[in-house]
PDB file of C-alpha atoms in Angstrom:
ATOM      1  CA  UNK A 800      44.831 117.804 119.547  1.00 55.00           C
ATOM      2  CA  UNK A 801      44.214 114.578 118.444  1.00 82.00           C
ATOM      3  CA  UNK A 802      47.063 111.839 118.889  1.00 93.00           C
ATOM      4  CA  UNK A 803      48.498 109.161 116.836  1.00 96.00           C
ATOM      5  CA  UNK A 804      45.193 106.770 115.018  1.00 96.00           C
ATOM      6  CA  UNK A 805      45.879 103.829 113.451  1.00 97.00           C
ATOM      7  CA  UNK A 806      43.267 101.915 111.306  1.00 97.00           C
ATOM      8  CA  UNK A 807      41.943  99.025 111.660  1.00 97.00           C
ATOM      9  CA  UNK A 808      42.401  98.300 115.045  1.00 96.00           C
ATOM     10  CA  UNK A 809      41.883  94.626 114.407  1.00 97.00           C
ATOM     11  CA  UNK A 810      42.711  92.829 111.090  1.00 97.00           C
ATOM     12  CA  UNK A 811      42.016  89.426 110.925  1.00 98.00           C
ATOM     13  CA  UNK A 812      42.950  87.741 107.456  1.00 97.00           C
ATOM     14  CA  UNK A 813      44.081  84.060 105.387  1.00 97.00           C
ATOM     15  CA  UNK A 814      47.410  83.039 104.714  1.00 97.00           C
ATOM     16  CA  UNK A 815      48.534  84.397 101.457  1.00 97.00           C
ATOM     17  CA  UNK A 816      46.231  87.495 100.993  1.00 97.00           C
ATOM     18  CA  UNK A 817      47.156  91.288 101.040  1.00 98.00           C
ATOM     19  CA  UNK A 818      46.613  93.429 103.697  1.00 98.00           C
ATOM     20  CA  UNK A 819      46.983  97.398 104.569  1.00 98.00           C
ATOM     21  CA  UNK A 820      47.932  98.606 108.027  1.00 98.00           C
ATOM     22  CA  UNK A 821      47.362 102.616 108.025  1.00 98.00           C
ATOM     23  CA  UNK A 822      48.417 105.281 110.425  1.00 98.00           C
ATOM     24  CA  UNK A 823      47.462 108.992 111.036  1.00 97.00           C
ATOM     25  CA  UNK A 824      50.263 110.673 112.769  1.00 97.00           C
ATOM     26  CA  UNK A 825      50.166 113.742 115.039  1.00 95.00           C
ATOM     27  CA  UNK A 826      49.451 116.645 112.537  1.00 94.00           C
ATOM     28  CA  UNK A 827      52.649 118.344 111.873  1.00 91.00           C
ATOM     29  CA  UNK A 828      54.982 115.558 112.673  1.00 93.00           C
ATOM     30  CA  UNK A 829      57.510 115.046 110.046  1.00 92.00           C
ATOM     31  CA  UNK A 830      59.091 111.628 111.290  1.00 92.00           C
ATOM     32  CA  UNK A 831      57.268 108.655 111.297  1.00 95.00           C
ATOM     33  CA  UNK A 832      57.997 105.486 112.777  1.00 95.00           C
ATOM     34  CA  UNK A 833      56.353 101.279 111.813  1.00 97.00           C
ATOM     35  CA  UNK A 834      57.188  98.694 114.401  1.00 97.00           C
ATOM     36  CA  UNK A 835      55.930  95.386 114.696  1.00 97.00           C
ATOM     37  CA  UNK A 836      55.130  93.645 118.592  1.00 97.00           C
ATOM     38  CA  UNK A 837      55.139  90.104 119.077  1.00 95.00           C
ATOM     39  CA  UNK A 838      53.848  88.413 121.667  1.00 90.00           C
ATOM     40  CA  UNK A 839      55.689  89.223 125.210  1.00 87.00           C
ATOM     41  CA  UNK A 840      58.420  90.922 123.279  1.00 91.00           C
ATOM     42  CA  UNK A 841      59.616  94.721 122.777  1.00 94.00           C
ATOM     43  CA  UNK A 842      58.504  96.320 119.525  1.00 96.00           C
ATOM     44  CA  UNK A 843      61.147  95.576 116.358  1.00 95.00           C
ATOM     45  CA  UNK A 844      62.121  98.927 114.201  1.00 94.00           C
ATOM     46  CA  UNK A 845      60.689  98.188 110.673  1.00 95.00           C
ATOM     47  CA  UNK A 846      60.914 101.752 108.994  1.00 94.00           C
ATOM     48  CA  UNK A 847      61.275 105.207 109.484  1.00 91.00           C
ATOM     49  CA  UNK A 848      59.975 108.317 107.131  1.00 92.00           C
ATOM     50  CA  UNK A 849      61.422 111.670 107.181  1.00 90.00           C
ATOM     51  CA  UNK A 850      58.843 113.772 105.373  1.00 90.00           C
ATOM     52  CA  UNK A 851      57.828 111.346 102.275  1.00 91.00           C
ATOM     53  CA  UNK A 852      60.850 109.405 101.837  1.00 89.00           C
ATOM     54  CA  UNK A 853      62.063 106.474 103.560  1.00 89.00           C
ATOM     55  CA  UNK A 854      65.020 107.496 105.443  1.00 86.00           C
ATOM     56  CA  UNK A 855      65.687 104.067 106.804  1.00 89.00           C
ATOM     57  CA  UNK A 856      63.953 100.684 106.234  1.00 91.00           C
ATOM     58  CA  UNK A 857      66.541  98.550 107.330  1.00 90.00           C
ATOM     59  CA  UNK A 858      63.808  96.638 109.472  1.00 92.00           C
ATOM     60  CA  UNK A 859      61.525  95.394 107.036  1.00 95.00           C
ATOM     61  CA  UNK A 860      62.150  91.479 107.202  1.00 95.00           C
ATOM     62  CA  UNK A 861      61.445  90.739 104.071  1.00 94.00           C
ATOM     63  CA  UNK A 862      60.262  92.299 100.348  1.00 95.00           C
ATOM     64  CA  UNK A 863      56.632  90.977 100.960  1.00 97.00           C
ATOM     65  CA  UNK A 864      56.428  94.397 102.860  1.00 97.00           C
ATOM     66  CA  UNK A 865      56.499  97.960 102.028  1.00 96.00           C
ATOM     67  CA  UNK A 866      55.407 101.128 103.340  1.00 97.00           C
ATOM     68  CA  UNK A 867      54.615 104.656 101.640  1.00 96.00           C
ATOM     69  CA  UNK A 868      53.720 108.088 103.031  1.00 96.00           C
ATOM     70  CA  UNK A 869      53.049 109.695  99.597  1.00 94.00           C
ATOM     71  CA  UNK A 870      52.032 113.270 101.024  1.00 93.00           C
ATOM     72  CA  UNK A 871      54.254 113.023 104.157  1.00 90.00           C
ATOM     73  CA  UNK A 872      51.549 112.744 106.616  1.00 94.00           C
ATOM     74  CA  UNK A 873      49.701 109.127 106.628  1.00 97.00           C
ATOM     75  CA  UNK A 874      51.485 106.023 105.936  1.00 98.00           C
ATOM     76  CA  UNK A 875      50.578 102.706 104.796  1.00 98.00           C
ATOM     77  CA  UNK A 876      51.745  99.452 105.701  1.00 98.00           C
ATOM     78  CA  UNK A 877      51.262  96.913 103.131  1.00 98.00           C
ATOM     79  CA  UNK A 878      52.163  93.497 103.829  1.00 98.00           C
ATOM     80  CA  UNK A 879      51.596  90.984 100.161  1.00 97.00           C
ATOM     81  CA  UNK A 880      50.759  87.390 100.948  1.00 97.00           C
ATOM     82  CA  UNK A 881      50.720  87.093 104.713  1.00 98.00           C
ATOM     83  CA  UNK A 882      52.021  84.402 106.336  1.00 97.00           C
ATOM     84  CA  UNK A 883      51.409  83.052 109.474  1.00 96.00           C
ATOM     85  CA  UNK A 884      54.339  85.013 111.217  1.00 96.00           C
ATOM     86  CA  UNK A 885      53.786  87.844 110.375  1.00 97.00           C
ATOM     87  CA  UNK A 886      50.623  87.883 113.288  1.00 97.00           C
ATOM     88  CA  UNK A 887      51.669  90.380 115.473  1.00 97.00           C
ATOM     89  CA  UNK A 888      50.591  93.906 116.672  1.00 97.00           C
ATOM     90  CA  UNK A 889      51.683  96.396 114.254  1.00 98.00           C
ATOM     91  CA  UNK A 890      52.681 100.019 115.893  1.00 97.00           C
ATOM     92  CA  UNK A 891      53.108 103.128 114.345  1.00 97.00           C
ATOM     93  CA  UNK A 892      54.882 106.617 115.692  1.00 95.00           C
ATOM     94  CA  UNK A 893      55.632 110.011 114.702  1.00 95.00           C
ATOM     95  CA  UNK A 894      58.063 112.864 116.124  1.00 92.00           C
ATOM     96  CA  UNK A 895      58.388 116.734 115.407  1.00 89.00           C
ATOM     97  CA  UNK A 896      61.503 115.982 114.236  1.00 77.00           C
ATOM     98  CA  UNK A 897      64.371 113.105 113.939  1.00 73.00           C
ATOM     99  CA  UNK A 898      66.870 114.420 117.490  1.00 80.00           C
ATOM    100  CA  UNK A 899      68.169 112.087 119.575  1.00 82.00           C
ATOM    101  CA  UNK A 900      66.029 113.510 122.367  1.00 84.00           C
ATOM    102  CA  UNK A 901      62.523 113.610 120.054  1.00 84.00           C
ATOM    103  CA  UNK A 902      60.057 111.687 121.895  1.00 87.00           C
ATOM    104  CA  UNK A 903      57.749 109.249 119.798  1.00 91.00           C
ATOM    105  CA  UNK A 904      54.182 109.027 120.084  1.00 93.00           C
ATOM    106  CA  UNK A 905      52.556 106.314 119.503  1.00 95.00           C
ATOM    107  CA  UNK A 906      49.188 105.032 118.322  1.00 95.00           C
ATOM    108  CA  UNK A 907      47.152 101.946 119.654  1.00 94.00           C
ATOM    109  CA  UNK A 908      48.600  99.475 116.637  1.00 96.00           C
ATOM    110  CA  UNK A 909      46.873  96.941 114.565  1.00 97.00           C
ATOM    111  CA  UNK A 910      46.442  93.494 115.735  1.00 97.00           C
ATOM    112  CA  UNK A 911      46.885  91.199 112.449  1.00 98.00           C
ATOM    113  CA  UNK A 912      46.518  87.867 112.998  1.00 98.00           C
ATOM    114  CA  UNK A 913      46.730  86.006 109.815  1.00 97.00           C
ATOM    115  CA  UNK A 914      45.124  82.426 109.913  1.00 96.00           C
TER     116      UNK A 914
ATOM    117  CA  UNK B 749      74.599  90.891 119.564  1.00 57.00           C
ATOM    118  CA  UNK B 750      71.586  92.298 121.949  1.00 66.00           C
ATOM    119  CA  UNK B 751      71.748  96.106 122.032  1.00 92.00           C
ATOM    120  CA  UNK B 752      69.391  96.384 124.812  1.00 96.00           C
ATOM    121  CA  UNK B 753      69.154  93.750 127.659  1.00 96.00           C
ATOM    122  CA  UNK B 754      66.386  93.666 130.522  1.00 97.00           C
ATOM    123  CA  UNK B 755      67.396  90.595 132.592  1.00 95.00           C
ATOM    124  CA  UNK B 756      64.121  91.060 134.716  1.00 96.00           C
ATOM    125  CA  UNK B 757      61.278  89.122 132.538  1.00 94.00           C
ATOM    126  CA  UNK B 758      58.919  90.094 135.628  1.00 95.00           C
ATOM    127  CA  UNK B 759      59.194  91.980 139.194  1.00 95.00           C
ATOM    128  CA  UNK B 760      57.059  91.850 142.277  1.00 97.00           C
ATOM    129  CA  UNK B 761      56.784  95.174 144.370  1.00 97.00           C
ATOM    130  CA  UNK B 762      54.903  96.035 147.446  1.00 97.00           C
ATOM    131  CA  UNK B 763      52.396  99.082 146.776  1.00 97.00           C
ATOM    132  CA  UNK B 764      54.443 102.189 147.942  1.00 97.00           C
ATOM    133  CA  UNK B 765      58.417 100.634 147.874  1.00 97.00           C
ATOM    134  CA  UNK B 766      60.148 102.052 145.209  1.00 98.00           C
ATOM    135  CA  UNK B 767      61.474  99.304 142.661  1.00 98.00           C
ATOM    136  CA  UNK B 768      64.602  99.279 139.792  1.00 98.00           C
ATOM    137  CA  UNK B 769      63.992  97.713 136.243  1.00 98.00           C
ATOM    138  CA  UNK B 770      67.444  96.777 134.683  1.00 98.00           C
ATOM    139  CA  UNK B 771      68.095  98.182 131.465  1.00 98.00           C
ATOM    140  CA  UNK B 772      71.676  97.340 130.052  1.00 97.00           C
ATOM    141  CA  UNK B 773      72.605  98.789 126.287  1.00 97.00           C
ATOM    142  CA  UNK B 774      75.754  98.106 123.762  1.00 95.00           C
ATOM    143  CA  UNK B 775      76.534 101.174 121.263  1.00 93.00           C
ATOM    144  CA  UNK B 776      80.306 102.229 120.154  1.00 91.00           C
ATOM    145  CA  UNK B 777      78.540 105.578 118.831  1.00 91.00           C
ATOM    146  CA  UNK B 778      79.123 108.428 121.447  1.00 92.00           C
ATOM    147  CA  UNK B 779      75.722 109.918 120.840  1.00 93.00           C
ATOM    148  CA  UNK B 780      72.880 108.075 121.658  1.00 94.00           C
ATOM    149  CA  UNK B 781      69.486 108.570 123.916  1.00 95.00           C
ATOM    150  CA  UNK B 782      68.348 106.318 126.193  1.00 96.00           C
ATOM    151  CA  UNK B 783      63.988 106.059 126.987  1.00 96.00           C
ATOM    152  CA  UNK B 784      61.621 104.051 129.149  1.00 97.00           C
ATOM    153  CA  UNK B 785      58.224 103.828 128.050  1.00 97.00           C
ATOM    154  CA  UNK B 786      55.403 101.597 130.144  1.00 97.00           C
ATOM    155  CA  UNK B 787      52.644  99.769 128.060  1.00 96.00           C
ATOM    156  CA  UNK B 788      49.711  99.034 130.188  1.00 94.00           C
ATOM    157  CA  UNK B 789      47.426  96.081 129.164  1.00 91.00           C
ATOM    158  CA  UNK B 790      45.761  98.252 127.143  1.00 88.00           C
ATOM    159  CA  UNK B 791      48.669  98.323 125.003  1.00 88.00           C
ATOM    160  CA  UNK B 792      49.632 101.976 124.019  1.00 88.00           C
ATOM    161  CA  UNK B 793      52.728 102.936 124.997  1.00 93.00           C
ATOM    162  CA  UNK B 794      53.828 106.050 127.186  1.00 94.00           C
ATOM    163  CA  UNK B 795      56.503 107.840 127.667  1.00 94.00           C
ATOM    164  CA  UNK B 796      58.638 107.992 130.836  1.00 96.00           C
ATOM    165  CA  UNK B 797      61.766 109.397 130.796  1.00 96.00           C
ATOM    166  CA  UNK B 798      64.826 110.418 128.526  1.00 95.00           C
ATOM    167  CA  UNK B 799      68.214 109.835 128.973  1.00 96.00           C
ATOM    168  CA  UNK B 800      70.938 111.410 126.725  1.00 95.00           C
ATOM    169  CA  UNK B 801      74.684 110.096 126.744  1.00 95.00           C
ATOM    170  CA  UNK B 802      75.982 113.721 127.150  1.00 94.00           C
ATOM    171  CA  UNK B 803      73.795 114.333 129.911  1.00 93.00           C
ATOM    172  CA  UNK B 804      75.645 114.649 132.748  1.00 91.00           C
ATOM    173  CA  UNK B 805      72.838 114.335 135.640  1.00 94.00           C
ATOM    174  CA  UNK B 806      70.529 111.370 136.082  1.00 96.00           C
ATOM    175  CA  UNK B 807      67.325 112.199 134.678  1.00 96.00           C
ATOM    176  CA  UNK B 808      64.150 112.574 137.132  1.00 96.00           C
ATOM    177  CA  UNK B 809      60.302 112.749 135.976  1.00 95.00           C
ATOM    178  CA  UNK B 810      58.369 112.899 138.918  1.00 97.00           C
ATOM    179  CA  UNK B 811      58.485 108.957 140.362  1.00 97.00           C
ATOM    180  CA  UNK B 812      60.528 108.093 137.926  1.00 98.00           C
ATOM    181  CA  UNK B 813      64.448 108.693 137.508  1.00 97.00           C
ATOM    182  CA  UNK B 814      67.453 107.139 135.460  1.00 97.00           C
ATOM    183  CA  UNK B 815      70.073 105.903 137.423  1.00 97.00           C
ATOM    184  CA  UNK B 816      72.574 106.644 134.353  1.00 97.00           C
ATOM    185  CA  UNK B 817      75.837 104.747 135.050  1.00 96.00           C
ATOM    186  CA  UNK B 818      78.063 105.102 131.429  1.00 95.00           C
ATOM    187  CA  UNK B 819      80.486 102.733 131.875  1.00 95.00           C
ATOM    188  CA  UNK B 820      78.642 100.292 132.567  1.00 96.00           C
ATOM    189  CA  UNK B 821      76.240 101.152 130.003  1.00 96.00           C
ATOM    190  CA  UNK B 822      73.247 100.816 131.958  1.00 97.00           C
ATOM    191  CA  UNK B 823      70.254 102.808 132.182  1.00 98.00           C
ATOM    192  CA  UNK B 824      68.205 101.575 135.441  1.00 98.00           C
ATOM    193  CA  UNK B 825      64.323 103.146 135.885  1.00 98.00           C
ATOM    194  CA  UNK B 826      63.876 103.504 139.584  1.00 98.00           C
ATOM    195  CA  UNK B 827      60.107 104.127 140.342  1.00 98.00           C
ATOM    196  CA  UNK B 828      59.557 105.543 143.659  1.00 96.00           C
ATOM    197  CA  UNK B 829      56.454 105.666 145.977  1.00 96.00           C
ATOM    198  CA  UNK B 830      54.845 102.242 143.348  1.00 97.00           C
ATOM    199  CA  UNK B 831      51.676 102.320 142.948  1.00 97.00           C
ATOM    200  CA  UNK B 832      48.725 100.050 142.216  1.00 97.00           C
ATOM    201  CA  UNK B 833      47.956 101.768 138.403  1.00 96.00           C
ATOM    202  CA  UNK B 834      52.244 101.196 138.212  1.00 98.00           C
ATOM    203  CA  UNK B 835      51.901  97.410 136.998  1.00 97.00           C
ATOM    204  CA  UNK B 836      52.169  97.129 133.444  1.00 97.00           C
ATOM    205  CA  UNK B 837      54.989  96.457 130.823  1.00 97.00           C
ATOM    206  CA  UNK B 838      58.181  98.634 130.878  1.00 98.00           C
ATOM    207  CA  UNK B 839      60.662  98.701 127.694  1.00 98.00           C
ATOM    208  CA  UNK B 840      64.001 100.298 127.792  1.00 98.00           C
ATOM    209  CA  UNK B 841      65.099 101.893 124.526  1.00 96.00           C
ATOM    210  CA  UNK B 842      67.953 103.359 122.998  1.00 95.00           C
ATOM    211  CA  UNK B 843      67.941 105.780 119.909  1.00 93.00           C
ATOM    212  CA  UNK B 844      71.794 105.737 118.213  1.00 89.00           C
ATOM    213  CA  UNK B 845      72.200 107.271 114.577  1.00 86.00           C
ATOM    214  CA  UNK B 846      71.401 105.018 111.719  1.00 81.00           C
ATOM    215  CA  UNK B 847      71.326 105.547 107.921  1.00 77.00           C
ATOM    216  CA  UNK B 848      69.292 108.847 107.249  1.00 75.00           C
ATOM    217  CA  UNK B 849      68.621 109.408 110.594  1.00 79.00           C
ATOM    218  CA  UNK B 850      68.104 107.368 114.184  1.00 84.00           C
ATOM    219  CA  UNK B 851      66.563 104.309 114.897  1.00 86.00           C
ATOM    220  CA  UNK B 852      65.078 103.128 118.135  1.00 91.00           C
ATOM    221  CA  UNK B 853      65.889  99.920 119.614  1.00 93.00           C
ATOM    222  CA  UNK B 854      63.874  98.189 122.257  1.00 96.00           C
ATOM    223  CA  UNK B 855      64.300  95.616 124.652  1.00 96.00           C
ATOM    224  CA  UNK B 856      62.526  92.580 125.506  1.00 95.00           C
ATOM    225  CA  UNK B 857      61.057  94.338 128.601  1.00 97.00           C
ATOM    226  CA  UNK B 858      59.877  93.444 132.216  1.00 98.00           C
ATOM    227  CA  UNK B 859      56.419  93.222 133.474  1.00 97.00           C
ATOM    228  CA  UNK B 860      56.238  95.032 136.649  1.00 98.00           C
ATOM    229  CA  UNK B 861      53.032  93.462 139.556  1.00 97.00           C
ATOM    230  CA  UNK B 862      51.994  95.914 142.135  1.00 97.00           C
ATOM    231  CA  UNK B 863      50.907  94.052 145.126  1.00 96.00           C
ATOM    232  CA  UNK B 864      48.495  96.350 147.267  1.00 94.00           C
TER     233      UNK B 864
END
């Protein structure tokens, strides 16, 4: 079956505008996972779904972004006036289920780079 | 306060010597899980190996294995046998409960170079 997909793969875009970050997770997963990867570091937790609702999105730096999974299966990342910090690769995840021992799969990520 | 530390920014190994990344974590929950996962330059990232606290046996995937030592919270990968297709990015992870759920935290990771 077909793994994690995340869309775009590249996202290029101008200080200040609005961008969306989607991910298609592994059909029947009911946890999904955003992280963001900088540059030579480890990914950062941003937010975690458990079905539709946010279960945790303690990560989320700021309120310029927010994340829904309306129908419990793809998510949306949407990040309102980018900034130049927020360039990173963004990295999405899903699990069969929320265990300690439930392995993550994840998808390719999004390179933003906002200019 | 880091919850994961890998002290090894990069390692050198000689094709077929088996190599330990240094993983060291900081929780005060009992239950927690412990991963490695390798990210190529291609940048997905893949599963190794899985570690729970209760576990009471290192944990082996073929090459790879978990040199689990509790009290002194650290979770070491030891790759045996390295190979060439081994060098690549290696983050050590720890999943502990959070609000709802579990999060994952990562480390900063270590680039591991196979020399042939």
């Amino acid at each position: 079956g077909a793994g994690v997909s995340q869309t775009p793969s590249n996202k290029v875009t101008e200080k200040g505008k609005y961008v969306e970050l989607r991910c298609d997770p592994i059909s029947g997963h009911t946890a999904l996972y955003w992280y963001r990867q900088s540059l030579g570091q480890g990914p950062e937790f941003l937010i975690y779904f458990q079905g539709t609702g946010a279960a945790d999105d303690s990560g989320l730096p700021n309120d310029r972004f927010f994340a829904v999974r309306p129908e419990g299966s793809v998510s949306t990342l949407k990040i309102q006036r980018t900034e130049r910090g927020d360039s990173a690769v963004y990295l999405c995840a899903s699990s069969s289920g929320q265990g300690l021992a439930n392995e993550q799969f994840f998808g390719p990520g999004t390179r933003l780079t906002v200019l | 306060a880091q919850k994961i530390t890998q002290t090894q920014p990069g390692m050198f190994v000689q094709e077929k010597e088996a190599v330990t990344l240094d993983c060291t974590y900081d929780t005060s929950d009992p239950s927690y899980g412990l991963f490695w996962y390798k990210q190529p330059s291609s940048g997905e990232m893949i599963f190794l190996i899985y570690q729970g606290s209760y576990d009471q046996q290192n944990a082996t995937e073929g090459r790879y294995s978990l040199n689990f030592q509790k009290a002194r919270k650290s979770a070491n990968l030891v790759i045996s046998a390295s190979q060439l297709g081994d060098s690549a990015m290696y983050f050590c992870a720890m999943r502990e409960p959070s609000t709802g759920g579990f999060k994952t935290i990562f480390g900063a990771g270590t680039r591991l170079f196979v020399k042939a």
